[in-house]
Amino acid sequence: MNATFRCVLSTVESDSHLWNLVYLQKLLEEHGAEVRNLGTCTPVQSVAEAIRADRPDLLVVSSVNGHGFHGAQVLLSALRERGLEVPCAIGGKLTTAVSDDDRVRRALLELGYTDVFLGDDAIDRFRGFLRFGMAQGFSAWRADRAVITPWDSENAESREVF
């Protein structure tokens, strides 16, 4: 299969897990991606250099150690500070409590991630994202609204979250 889009794949600096990256690389390749896998514990500078050099159509970030939320914020903020704009999807296990998933998803979407894939249906939704991106471009994707849980609802009416 000929590659139809270029993708940089990484973790955050705190995540040393490899199998999630192997799985995602194969999944991305099955969907037509030419993948540059940056490996585990990926320094922000390495991600920035890969984006600058490769000009990918998509950055995919995966973290499964339960501590990826902070690293995800640091990574995207650093890329923006360097003027590097690329559609960016993130997923996996970003916190140690599933009850935080909605809050984390909302925060990362507000920060500028194209979409955040968490929970039992994450892979199915990610496959849909890939199909859409191949057909219409990843920048055209509009994530489903982030859930605002009752315990996070204070001042929720004043912000629009996508």
GROMACS .gro file of C-alpha atoms in nm:
model
  162
    1MET     CA    1   0.000   0.000   0.000
    2ASN     CA    2   0.131   0.343  -0.088
    3ALA     CA    3   0.138   0.594   0.195
    4THR     CA    4  -0.134   0.857   0.168
    5PHE     CA    5  -0.027   1.069   0.466
    6ARG     CA    6   0.283   1.129   0.678
    7CYS     CA    7   0.265   1.081   1.054
    8VAL     CA    8   0.499   1.140   1.346
    9LEU     CA    9   0.427   0.908   1.639
   10SER     CA   10   0.555   0.967   1.991
   11THR     CA   11   0.496   0.937   2.361
   12VAL     CA   12   0.547   1.204   2.624
   13GLU     CA   13   0.877   1.234   2.808
   14SER     CA   14   0.755   1.038   3.112
   15ASP     CA   15   0.627   0.732   2.925
   16SER     CA   16   0.859   0.438   2.861
   17HIS     CA   17   0.596   0.199   2.724
   18LEU     CA   18   0.669   0.061   2.378
   19TRP     CA   19   0.392  -0.180   2.280
   20ASN     CA   20   0.135   0.096   2.242
   21LEU     CA   21   0.365   0.261   1.987
   22VAL     CA   22   0.420  -0.064   1.796
   23TYR     CA   23   0.044  -0.123   1.786
   24LEU     CA   24  -0.030   0.232   1.675
   25GLN     CA   25   0.241   0.228   1.410
   26LYS     CA   26   0.091  -0.085   1.256
   27LEU     CA   27  -0.262   0.059   1.281
   28LEU     CA   28  -0.152   0.383   1.117
   29GLU     CA   29   0.031   0.196   0.840
   30GLU     CA   30  -0.281  -0.015   0.776
   31HIS     CA   31  -0.465   0.313   0.723
   32GLY     CA   32  -0.212   0.445   0.472
   33ALA     CA   33   0.038   0.631   0.688
   34GLU     CA   34   0.410   0.663   0.644
   35VAL     CA   35   0.508   0.661   1.012
   36ARG     CA   36   0.812   0.804   1.183
   37ASN     CA   37   0.805   0.643   1.527
   38LEU     CA   38   1.012   0.848   1.773
   39GLY     CA   39   1.003   0.581   2.043
   40THR     CA   40   0.954   0.602   2.415
   41CYS     CA   41   1.025   0.886   2.660
   42THR     CA   42   1.027   1.123   2.364
   43PRO     CA   43   1.184   1.460   2.446
   44VAL     CA   44   0.983   1.762   2.336
   45GLN     CA   45   1.280   1.884   2.133
   46SER     CA   46   1.285   1.555   1.935
   47VAL     CA   47   0.918   1.592   1.849
   48ALA     CA   48   0.972   1.954   1.743
   49GLU     CA   49   1.269   1.858   1.525
   50ALA     CA   50   1.074   1.576   1.359
   51ILE     CA   51   0.781   1.805   1.282
   52ARG     CA   52   1.011   2.072   1.145
   53ALA     CA   53   1.203   1.821   0.928
   54ASP     CA   54   0.922   1.591   0.814
   55ARG     CA   55   0.628   1.834   0.786
   56PRO     CA   56   0.383   1.554   0.876
   57ASP     CA   57   0.012   1.562   0.812
   58LEU     CA   58  -0.052   1.435   1.164
   59LEU     CA   59   0.117   1.401   1.501
   60VAL     CA   60  -0.007   1.109   1.713
   61VAL     CA   61   0.086   1.103   2.081
   62SER     CA   62   0.024   0.797   2.296
   63SER     CA   63   0.072   0.753   2.668
   64VAL     CA   64  -0.031   0.455   2.875
   65ASN     CA   65   0.149   0.512   3.205
   66GLY     CA   66  -0.136   0.715   3.356
   67HIS     CA   67   0.073   1.032   3.379
   68GLY     CA   68   0.054   1.159   3.022
   69PHE     CA   69  -0.182   1.450   3.082
   70HIS     CA   70   0.091   1.682   3.209
   71GLY     CA   71   0.334   1.579   2.936
   72ALA     CA   72   0.064   1.628   2.672
   73GLN     CA   73   0.014   1.986   2.788
   74VAL     CA   74   0.387   2.056   2.793
   75LEU     CA   75   0.435   1.905   2.447
   76LEU     CA   76   0.162   2.094   2.264
   77SER     CA   77   0.245   2.421   2.439
   78ALA     CA   78   0.611   2.385   2.341
   79LEU     CA   79   0.523   2.312   1.980
   80ARG     CA   80   0.300   2.620   1.966
   81GLU     CA   81   0.573   2.835   2.123
   82ARG     CA   82   0.802   2.723   1.840
   83GLY     CA   83   0.539   2.811   1.579
   84LEU     CA   84   0.482   2.447   1.484
   85GLU     CA   85   0.120   2.380   1.392
   86VAL     CA   86   0.014   2.029   1.299
   87PRO     CA   87  -0.307   1.836   1.361
   88CYS     CA   88  -0.242   1.638   1.676
   89ALA     CA   89  -0.429   1.339   1.817
   90ILE     CA   90  -0.358   1.197   2.159
   91GLY     CA   91  -0.487   0.899   2.348
   92GLY     CA   92  -0.425   0.610   2.577
   93LYS     CA   93  -0.430   0.628   2.954
   94LEU     CA   94  -0.350   0.988   3.041
   95THR     CA   95  -0.444   0.980   3.411
   96THR     CA   96  -0.458   0.725   3.688
   97ALA     CA   97  -0.835   0.768   3.737
   98VAL     CA   98  -1.092   0.700   3.466
   99SER     CA   99  -1.316   0.952   3.641
  100ASP     CA  100  -1.074   1.223   3.521
  101ASP     CA  101  -1.107   1.132   3.152
  102ASP     CA  102  -1.379   1.389   3.070
  103ARG     CA  103  -1.192   1.671   3.244
  104VAL     CA  104  -0.863   1.576   3.077
  105ARG     CA  105  -1.024   1.546   2.734
  106ARG     CA  106  -1.188   1.885   2.774
  107ALA     CA  107  -0.861   2.050   2.886
  108LEU     CA  108  -0.659   1.902   2.599
  109LEU     CA  109  -0.918   2.003   2.340
  110GLU     CA  110  -0.916   2.356   2.484
  111LEU     CA  111  -0.537   2.356   2.457
  112GLY     CA  112  -0.562   2.272   2.087
  113TYR     CA  113  -0.542   1.897   2.037
  114THR     CA  114  -0.740   1.796   1.729
  115ASP     CA  115  -0.896   1.512   1.928
  116VAL     CA  116  -0.837   1.310   2.242
  117PHE     CA  117  -0.908   0.937   2.235
  118LEU     CA  118  -0.982   0.786   2.576
  119GLY     CA  119  -1.199   0.503   2.702
  120ASP     CA  120  -1.327   0.174   2.575
  121ASP     CA  121  -1.420   0.304   2.229
  122ALA     CA  122  -1.097   0.500   2.173
  123ILE     CA  123  -0.957   0.275   1.898
  124ASP     CA  124  -1.284   0.261   1.705
  125ARG     CA  125  -1.316   0.641   1.723
  126PHE     CA  126  -0.949   0.678   1.622
  127ARG     CA  127  -1.007   0.457   1.316
  128GLY     CA  128  -1.298   0.684   1.218
  129PHE     CA  129  -1.071   0.985   1.265
  130LEU     CA  130  -0.810   0.829   1.035
  131ARG     CA  131  -1.066   0.751   0.765
  132PHE     CA  132  -1.200   1.106   0.784
  133GLY     CA  133  -0.851   1.255   0.779
  134MET     CA  134  -0.752   1.058   0.472
  135ALA     CA  135  -1.064   1.170   0.288
  136GLN     CA  136  -1.094   1.532   0.399
  137GLY     CA  137  -0.772   1.621   0.582
  138PHE     CA  138  -0.701   1.603   0.952
  139SER     CA  139  -0.736   1.979   0.994
  140ALA     CA  140  -1.100   1.956   0.887
  141TRP     CA  141  -1.186   1.719   1.175
  142ARG     CA  142  -1.414   1.856   1.444
  143ALA     CA  143  -1.402   1.661   1.768
  144ASP     CA  144  -1.723   1.575   1.947
  145ARG     CA  145  -1.801   1.816   2.227
  146ALA     CA  146  -1.622   1.738   2.549
  147VAL     CA  147  -1.849   1.619   2.827
  148ILE     CA  148  -1.879   1.853   3.121
  149THR     CA  149  -1.944   1.637   3.423
  150PRO     CA  150  -2.170   1.767   3.702
  151TRP     CA  151  -1.876   1.811   3.939
  152ASP     CA  152  -1.697   2.024   3.676
  153SER     CA  153  -2.003   2.226   3.575
  154GLU     CA  154  -1.928   2.547   3.766
  155ASN     CA  155  -1.898   2.827   3.509
  156ALA     CA  156  -1.940   2.568   3.231
  157GLU     CA  157  -2.209   2.777   3.066
  158SER     CA  158  -1.957   3.051   2.998
  159ARG     CA  159  -1.728   2.841   2.782
  160GLU     CA  160  -1.784   2.657   2.460
  161VAL     CA  161  -1.575   2.341   2.434
  162PHE     CA  162  -1.532   2.138   2.119
   0.00000   0.00000   0.00000
